[in-house]
Short mmCIF file of C-alpha atoms and ligand atoms in Angstrom, two decimals:
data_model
loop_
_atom_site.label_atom_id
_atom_site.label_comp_id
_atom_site.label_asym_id
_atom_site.label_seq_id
_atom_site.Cartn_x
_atom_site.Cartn_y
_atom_site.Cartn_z
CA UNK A 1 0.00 0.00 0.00
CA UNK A 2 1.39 3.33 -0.96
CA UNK A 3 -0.10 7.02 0.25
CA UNK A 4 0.58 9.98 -1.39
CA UNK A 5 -0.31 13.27 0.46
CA UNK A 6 -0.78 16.78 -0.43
CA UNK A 7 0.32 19.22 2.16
CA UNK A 8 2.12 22.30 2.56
CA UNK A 9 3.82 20.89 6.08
CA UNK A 10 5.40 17.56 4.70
CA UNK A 11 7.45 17.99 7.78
CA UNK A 12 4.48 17.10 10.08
CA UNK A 13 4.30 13.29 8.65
CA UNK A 14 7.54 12.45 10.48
CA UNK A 15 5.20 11.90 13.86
CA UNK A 16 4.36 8.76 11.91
CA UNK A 17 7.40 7.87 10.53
CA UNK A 18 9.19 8.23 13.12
CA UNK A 19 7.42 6.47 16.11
CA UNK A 20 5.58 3.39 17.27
CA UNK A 21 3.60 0.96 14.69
CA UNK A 22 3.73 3.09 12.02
CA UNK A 23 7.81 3.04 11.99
CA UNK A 24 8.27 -0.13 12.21
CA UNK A 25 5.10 -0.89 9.02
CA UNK A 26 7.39 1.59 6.96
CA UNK A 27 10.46 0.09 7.57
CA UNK A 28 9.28 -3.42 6.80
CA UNK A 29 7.88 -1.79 3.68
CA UNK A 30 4.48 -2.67 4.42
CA UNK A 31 3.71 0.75 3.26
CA UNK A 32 4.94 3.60 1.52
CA UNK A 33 4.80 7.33 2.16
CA UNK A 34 5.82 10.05 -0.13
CA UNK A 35 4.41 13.94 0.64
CA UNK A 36 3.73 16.19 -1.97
CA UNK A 37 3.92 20.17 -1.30
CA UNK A 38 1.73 22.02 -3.69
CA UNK A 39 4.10 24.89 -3.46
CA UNK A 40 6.50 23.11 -6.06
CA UNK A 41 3.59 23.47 -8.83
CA UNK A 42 2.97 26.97 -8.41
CA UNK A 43 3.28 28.88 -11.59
CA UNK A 44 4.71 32.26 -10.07
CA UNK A 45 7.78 33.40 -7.83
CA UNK A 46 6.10 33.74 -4.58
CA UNK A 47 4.98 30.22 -5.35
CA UNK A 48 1.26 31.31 -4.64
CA UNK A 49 -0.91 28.59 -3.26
CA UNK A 50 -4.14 30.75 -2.00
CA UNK A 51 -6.11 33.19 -2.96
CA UNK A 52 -9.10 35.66 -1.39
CA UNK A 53 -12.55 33.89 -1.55
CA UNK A 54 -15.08 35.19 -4.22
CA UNK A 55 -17.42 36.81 -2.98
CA UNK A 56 -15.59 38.15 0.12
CA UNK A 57 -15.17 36.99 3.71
CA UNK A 58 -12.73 36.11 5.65
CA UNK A 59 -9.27 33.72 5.11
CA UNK A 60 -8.19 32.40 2.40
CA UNK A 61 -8.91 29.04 -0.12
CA UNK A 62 -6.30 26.75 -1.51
CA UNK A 63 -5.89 27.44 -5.41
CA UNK A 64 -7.16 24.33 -8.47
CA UNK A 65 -4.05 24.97 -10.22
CA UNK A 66 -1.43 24.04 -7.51
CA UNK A 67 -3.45 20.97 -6.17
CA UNK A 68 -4.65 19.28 -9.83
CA UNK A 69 -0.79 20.04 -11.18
CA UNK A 70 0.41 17.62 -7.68
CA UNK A 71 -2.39 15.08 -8.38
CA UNK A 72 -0.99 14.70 -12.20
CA UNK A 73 2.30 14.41 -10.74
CA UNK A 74 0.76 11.71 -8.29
CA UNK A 75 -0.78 10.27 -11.56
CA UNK A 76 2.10 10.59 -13.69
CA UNK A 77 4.26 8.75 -11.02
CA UNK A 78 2.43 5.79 -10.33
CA UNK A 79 1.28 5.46 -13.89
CA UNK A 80 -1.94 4.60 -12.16
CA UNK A 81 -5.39 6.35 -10.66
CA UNK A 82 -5.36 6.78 -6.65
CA UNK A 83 -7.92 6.73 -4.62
CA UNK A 84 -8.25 10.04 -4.01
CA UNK A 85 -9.57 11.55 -0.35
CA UNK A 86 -9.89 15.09 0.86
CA UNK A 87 -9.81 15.33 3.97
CA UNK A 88 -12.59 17.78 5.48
CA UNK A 89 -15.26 18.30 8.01
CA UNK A 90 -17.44 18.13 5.88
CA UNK A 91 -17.00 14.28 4.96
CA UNK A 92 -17.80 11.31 5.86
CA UNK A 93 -17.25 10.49 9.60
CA UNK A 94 -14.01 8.12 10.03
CA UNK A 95 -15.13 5.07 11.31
CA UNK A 96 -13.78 1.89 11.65
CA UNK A 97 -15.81 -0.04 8.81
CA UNK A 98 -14.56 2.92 6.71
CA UNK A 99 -10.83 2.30 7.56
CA UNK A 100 -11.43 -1.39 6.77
CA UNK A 101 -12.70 -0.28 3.39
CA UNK A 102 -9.63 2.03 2.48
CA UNK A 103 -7.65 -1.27 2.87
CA UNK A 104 -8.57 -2.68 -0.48
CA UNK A 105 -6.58 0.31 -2.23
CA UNK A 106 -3.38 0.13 -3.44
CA UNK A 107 -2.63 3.56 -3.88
CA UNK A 108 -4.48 6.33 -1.29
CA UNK A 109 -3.98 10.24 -1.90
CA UNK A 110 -4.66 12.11 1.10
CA UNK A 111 -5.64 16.14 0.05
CA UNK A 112 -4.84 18.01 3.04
CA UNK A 113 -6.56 21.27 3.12
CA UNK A 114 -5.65 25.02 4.72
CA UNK A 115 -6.69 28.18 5.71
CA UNK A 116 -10.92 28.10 4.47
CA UNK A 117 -10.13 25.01 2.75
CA UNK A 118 -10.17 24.01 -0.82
CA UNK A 119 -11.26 25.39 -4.29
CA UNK A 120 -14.67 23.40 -4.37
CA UNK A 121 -13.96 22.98 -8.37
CA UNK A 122 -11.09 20.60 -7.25
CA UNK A 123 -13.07 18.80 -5.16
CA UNK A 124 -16.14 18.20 -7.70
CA UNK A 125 -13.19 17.23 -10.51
CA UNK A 126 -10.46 15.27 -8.79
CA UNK A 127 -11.68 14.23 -5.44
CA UNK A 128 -13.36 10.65 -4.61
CA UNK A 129 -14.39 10.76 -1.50
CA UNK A 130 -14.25 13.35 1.54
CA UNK A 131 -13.33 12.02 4.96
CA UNK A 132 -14.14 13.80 8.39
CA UNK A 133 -12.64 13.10 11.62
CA UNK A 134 -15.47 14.56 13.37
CA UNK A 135 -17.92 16.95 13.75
CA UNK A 136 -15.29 19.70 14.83
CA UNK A 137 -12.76 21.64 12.84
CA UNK A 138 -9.04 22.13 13.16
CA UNK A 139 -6.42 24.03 11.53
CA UNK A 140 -5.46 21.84 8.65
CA UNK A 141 -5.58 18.28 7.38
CA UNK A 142 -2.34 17.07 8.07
CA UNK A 143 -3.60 15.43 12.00
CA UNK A 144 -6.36 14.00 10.02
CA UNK A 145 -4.59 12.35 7.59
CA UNK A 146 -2.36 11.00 10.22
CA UNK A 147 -5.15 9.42 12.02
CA UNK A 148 -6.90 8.05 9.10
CA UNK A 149 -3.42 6.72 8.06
CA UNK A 150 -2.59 5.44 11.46
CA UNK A 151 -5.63 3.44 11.66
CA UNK A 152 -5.15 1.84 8.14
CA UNK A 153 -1.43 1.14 8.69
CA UNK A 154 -2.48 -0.78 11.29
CA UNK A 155 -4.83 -3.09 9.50
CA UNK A 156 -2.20 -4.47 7.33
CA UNK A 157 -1.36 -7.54 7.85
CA UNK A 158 1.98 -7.94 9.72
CA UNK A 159 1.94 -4.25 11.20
CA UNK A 160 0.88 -5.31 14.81
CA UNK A 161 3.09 -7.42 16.98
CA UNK A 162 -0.04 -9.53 17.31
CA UNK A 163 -2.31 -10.50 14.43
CA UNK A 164 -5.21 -10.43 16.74
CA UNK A 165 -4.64 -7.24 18.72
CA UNK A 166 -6.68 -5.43 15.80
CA UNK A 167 -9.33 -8.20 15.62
CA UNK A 168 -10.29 -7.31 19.37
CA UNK A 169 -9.84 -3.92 19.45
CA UNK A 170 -13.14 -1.55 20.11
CA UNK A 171 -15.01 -1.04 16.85
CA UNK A 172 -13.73 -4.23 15.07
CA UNK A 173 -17.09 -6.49 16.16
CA UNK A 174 -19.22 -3.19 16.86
CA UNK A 175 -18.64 -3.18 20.58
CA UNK A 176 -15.80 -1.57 22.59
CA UNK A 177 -13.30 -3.54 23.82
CA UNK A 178 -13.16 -5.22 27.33
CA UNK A 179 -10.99 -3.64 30.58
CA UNK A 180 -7.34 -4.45 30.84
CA UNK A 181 -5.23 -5.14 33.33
CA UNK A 182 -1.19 -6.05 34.07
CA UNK A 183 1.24 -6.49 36.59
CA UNK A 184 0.98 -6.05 39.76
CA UNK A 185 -1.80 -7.94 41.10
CA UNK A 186 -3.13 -5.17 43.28
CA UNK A 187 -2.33 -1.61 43.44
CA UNK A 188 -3.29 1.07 45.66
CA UNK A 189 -5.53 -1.14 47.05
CA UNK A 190 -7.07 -1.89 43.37
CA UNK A 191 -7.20 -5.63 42.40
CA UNK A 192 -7.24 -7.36 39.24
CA UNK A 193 -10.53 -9.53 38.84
CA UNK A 194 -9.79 -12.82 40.09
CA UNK A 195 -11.55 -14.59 36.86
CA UNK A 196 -8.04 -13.20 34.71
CA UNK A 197 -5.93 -15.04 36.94
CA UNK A 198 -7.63 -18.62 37.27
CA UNK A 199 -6.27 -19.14 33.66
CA UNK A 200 -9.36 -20.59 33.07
CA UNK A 201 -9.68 -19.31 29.00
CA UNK A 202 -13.29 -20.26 28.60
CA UNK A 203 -14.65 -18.48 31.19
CA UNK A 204 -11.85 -15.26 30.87
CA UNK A 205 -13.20 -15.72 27.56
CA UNK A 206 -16.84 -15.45 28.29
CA UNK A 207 -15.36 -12.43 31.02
CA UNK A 208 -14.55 -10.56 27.89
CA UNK A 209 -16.97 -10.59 25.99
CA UNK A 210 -19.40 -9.99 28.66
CA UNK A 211 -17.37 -6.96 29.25
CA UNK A 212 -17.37 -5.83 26.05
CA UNK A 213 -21.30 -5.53 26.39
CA UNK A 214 -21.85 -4.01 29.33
CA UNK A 215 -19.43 -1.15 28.42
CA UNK A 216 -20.97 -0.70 24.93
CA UNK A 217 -24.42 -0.74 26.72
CA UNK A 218 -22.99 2.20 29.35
CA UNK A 219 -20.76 4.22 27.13
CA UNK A 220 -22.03 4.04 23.58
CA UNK A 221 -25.80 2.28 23.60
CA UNK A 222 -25.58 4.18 19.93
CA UNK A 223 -23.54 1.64 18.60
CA UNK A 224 -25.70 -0.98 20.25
CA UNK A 225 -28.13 -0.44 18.70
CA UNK A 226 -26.21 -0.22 15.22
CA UNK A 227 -25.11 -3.78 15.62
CA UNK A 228 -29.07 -4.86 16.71
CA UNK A 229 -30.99 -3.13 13.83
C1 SAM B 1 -9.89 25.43 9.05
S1 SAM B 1 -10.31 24.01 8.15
C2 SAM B 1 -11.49 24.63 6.99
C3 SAM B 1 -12.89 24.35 7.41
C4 SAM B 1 -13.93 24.75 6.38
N1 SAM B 1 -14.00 26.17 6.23
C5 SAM B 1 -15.29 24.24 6.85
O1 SAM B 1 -15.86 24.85 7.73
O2 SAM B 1 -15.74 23.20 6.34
C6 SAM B 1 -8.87 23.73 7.17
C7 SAM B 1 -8.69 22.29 6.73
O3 SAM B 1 -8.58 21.46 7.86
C8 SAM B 1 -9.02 20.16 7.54
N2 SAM B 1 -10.01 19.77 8.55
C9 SAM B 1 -10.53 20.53 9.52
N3 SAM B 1 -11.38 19.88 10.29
C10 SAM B 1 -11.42 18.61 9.83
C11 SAM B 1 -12.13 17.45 10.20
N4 SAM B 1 -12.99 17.44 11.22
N5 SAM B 1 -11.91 16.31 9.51
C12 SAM B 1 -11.05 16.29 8.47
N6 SAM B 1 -10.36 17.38 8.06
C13 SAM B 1 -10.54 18.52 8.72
C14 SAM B 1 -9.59 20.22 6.12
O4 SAM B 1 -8.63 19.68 5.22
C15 SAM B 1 -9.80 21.68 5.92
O5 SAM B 1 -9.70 22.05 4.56
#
């Protein structure tokens, strides 16, 4: 799996690069990242990426000619299409299902907007499919991306120490996932429940899941009610 991203602050993608899963996925070549800064497709000397809104108001909106000169480039290099995804609050929410979908691409390019955001011609020409984080706005979509990536990365197969560890996380069967606990036995006064250490893996098992429930029902009854309808 390869992602391409448009940004104007490639430097930001080192967080994932640089630490944790997503290190180690990259360095095992389980995927590949290359940014893309619109800047280097400007046409003038200030290498111009925004301009003032029509019609007025305030901030400013990323130019069409910058961002669809990058996404030829993107093109032109992987002599294929991408899936292309802009991130925006305005998308679809990010959820888990739609991280599991994102896995059957090959190539993902991740349009990470500025300022107001994005020339909305780009988006109605070039753009597949807009992806929120949530129903609240930051600054830019370079966290986004890194999230959305994140969550992928960790999908493929190999990137987790343990090829279940994604297969019970929250979200994965539609319920959250169960309490856990490790060493020492008891702390402050707090102890671990005496069905984890009985190493009986039926009823830990049946512990879990019952877990897994009873948190959904408290926390997110939402969801519940998803998985029932
Ligand atoms: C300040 S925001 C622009 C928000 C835009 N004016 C709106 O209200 O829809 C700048 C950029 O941040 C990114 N962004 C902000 N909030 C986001 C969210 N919840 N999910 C995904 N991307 C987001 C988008 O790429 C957006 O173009």
């Amino acid at each position: 799996m390869r992602f391409d991203v448009i940004t104007l602050f490639p430097e930001m993608f080192a967080a994932l690069t640089e630490s944790g899963v997503s290190r180690r996925a990259i360095q095992s070549e389980l995927y590949a990242l290359k940014t893309w800064n619109p800047r280097q497709f400007t046409l003038d000397k200030h290498k111009t990426v925004d301009d003032r809104p029509y019609g007025g108001g305030p901030g400013m909106v990323m130019m069409y000619q910058p961002l669809k000169e990058t996404l030829s480039a993107i093109e032109g290099e992987l002599q294929a299409k991408p899936h292309v995804v802009y991130l925006s609050p305005q998308g679809q929410p990010l959820t888990q299902q739609k991280v599991a979908d994102l896995t059957q691409y090959d190539n993902i390019t991740l349009l990470c907007g500025r300022y107001e955001g994005v020339d909305e011609r780009l988006i109605t020409s070039s753009v597949d499919e807009e992806i929120s984080i949530g129903d609240f706005v930051v600054s830019g979509g370079e966290l986004p991306a890194m999230m959305l990536m994140d969550a992928v990365i960790r999908l493929i197969p190999g990137a987790l120490g343990h090829s279940q560890s994604a297969e019970q996380d929250s979200f994965s069967d539609g319920l959250l996932d169960c309490p856990h606990y490790t060493r020492p036995e008891v702390v402050d006064g707090m102890c671990v429940p005496s069905v984890l250490m009985e190493g009986n893996h039926a009823k830990i098992d049946a512990w879990r899941q019952a877990q897994k429930l009873v948190r959904t029902q408290q926390r997110r009854p939402d969801i519940l009610s998803d998985i029932n309808s």
